[in-house]
mmCIF file of C-alpha atoms in Angstrom:
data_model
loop_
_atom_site.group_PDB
_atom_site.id
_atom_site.type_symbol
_atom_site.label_atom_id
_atom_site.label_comp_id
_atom_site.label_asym_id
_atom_site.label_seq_id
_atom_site.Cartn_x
_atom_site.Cartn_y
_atom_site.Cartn_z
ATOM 1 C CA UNK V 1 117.834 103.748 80.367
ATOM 2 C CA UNK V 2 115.341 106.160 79.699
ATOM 3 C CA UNK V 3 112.621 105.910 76.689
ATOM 4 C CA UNK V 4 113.786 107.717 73.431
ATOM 5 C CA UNK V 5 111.169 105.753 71.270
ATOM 6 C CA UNK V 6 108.849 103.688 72.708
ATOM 7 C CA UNK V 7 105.553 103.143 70.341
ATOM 8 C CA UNK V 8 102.721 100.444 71.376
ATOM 9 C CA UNK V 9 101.221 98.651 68.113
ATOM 10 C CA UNK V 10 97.681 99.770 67.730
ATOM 11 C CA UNK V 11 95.089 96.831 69.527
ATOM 12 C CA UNK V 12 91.876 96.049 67.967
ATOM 13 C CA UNK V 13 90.114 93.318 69.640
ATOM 14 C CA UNK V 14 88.469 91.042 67.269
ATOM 15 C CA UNK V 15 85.729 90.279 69.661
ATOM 16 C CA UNK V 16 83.037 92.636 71.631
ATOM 17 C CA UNK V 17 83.860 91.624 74.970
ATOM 18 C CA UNK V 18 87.291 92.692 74.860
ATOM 19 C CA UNK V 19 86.455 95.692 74.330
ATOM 20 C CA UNK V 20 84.751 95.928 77.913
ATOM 21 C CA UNK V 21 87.824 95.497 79.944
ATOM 22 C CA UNK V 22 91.642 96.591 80.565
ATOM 23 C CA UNK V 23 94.265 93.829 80.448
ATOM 24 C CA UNK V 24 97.704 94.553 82.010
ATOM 25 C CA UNK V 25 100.606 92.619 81.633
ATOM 26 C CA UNK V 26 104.476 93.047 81.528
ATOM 27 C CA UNK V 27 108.152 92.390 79.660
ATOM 28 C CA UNK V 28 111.166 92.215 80.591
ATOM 29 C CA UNK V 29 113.626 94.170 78.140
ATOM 30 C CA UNK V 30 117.544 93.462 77.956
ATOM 31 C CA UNK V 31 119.251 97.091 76.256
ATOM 32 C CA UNK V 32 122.422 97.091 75.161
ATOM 33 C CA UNK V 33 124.957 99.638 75.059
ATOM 34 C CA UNK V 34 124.042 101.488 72.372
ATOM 35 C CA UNK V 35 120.488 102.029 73.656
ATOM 36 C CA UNK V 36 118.793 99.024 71.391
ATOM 37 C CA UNK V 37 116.836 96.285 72.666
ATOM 38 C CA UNK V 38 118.117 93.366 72.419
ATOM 39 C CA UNK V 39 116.152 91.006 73.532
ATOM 40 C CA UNK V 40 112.509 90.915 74.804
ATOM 41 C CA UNK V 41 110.412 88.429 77.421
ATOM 42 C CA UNK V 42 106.976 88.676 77.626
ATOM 43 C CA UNK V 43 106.677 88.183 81.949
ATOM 44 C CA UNK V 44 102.613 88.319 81.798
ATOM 45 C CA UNK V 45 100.817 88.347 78.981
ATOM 46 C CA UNK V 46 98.274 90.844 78.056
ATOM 47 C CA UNK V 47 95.768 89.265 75.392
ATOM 48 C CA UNK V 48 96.476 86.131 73.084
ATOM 49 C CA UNK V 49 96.027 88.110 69.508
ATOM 50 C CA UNK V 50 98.146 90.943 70.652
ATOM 51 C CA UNK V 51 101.142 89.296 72.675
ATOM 52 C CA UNK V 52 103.230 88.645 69.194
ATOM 53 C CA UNK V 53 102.823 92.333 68.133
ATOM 54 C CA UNK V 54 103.615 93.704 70.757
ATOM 55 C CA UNK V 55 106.740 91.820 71.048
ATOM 56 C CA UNK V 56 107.722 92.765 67.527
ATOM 57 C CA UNK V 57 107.240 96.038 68.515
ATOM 58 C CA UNK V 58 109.102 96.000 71.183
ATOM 59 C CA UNK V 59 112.336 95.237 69.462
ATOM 60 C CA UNK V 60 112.259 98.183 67.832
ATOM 61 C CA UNK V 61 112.131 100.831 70.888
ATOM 62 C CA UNK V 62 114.982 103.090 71.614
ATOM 63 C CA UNK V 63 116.102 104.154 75.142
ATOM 64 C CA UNK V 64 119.379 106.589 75.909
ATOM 65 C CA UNK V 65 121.346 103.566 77.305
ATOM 66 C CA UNK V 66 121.613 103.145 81.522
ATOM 67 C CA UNK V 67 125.300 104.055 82.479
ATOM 68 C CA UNK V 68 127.797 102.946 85.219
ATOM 69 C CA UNK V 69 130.623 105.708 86.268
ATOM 70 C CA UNK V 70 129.988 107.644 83.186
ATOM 71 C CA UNK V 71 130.548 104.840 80.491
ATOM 72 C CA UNK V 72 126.827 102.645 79.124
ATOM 73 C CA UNK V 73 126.014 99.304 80.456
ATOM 74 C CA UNK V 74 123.745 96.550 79.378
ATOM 75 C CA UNK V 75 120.470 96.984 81.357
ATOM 76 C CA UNK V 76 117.723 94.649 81.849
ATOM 77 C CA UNK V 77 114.632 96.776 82.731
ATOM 78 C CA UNK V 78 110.943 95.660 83.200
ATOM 79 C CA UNK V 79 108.016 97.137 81.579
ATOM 80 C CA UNK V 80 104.312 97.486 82.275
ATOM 81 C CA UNK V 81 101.803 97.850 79.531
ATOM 82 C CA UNK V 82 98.661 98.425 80.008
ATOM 83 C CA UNK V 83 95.649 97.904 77.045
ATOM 84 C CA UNK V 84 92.685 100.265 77.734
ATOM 85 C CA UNK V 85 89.712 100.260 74.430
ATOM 86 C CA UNK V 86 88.794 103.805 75.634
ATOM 87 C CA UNK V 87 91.929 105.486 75.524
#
C-alpha cells in the first residue's frame, strides 16, 4: 500500500520531562481492499496519554491499496512512529 493520507494527532506532553526526550514505538495496520484501514494494533507503545489518539487516528489514514497480479489485496503493514517535541 502506499500512504495517500496519513496525519499524526498533534502530542502535547502534559509534563516537562517529556518534553526532553523522543519516544518511538510501532502499529501494525490491516488495509483492506479499498485502501481503508481496517483495523489497528498498537505493537509498542509510544507514551501512555498519546497511545489512544493515535490509534483513533490511525483509523482514519488512507493508503492506495497493495495489489497481487493487478487486482487489490488485504495487506497487513507495520508502522513506525516516532514523537520528537522539537520537530
Amino acid at each position: 500500500p502506499v500512504v495517500i493520507s496519513q496525519q499524526l494527532p498533534p502530542w502535547r506532553p502534559s509534563k516537562l520531562s517529556a518534553t526532553r526526550r523522543d519516544y518511538q514505538g510501532a502499529l501494525a495496520l490491516v488495509i483492506d481492499e479499498s485502501g481503508n484501514v481496517e483495523s489497528v494494533t498498537l505493537l509498542t507503545s509510544l507514551q501512555p496519554e498519546y497511545n489512544p489518539v493515535l490509534l483513533k487516528a490511525a483509523r482514519e489514514w488512507k493508503f492506495r491499496p497493495a495489489t497481487k497480479d493487478g487486482l487489490p489485496v488485504r495487506y497487513r503493514k507495520v508502522v513506525g512512529i516516532r514523537l520528537n517535541p522539537s520537530d
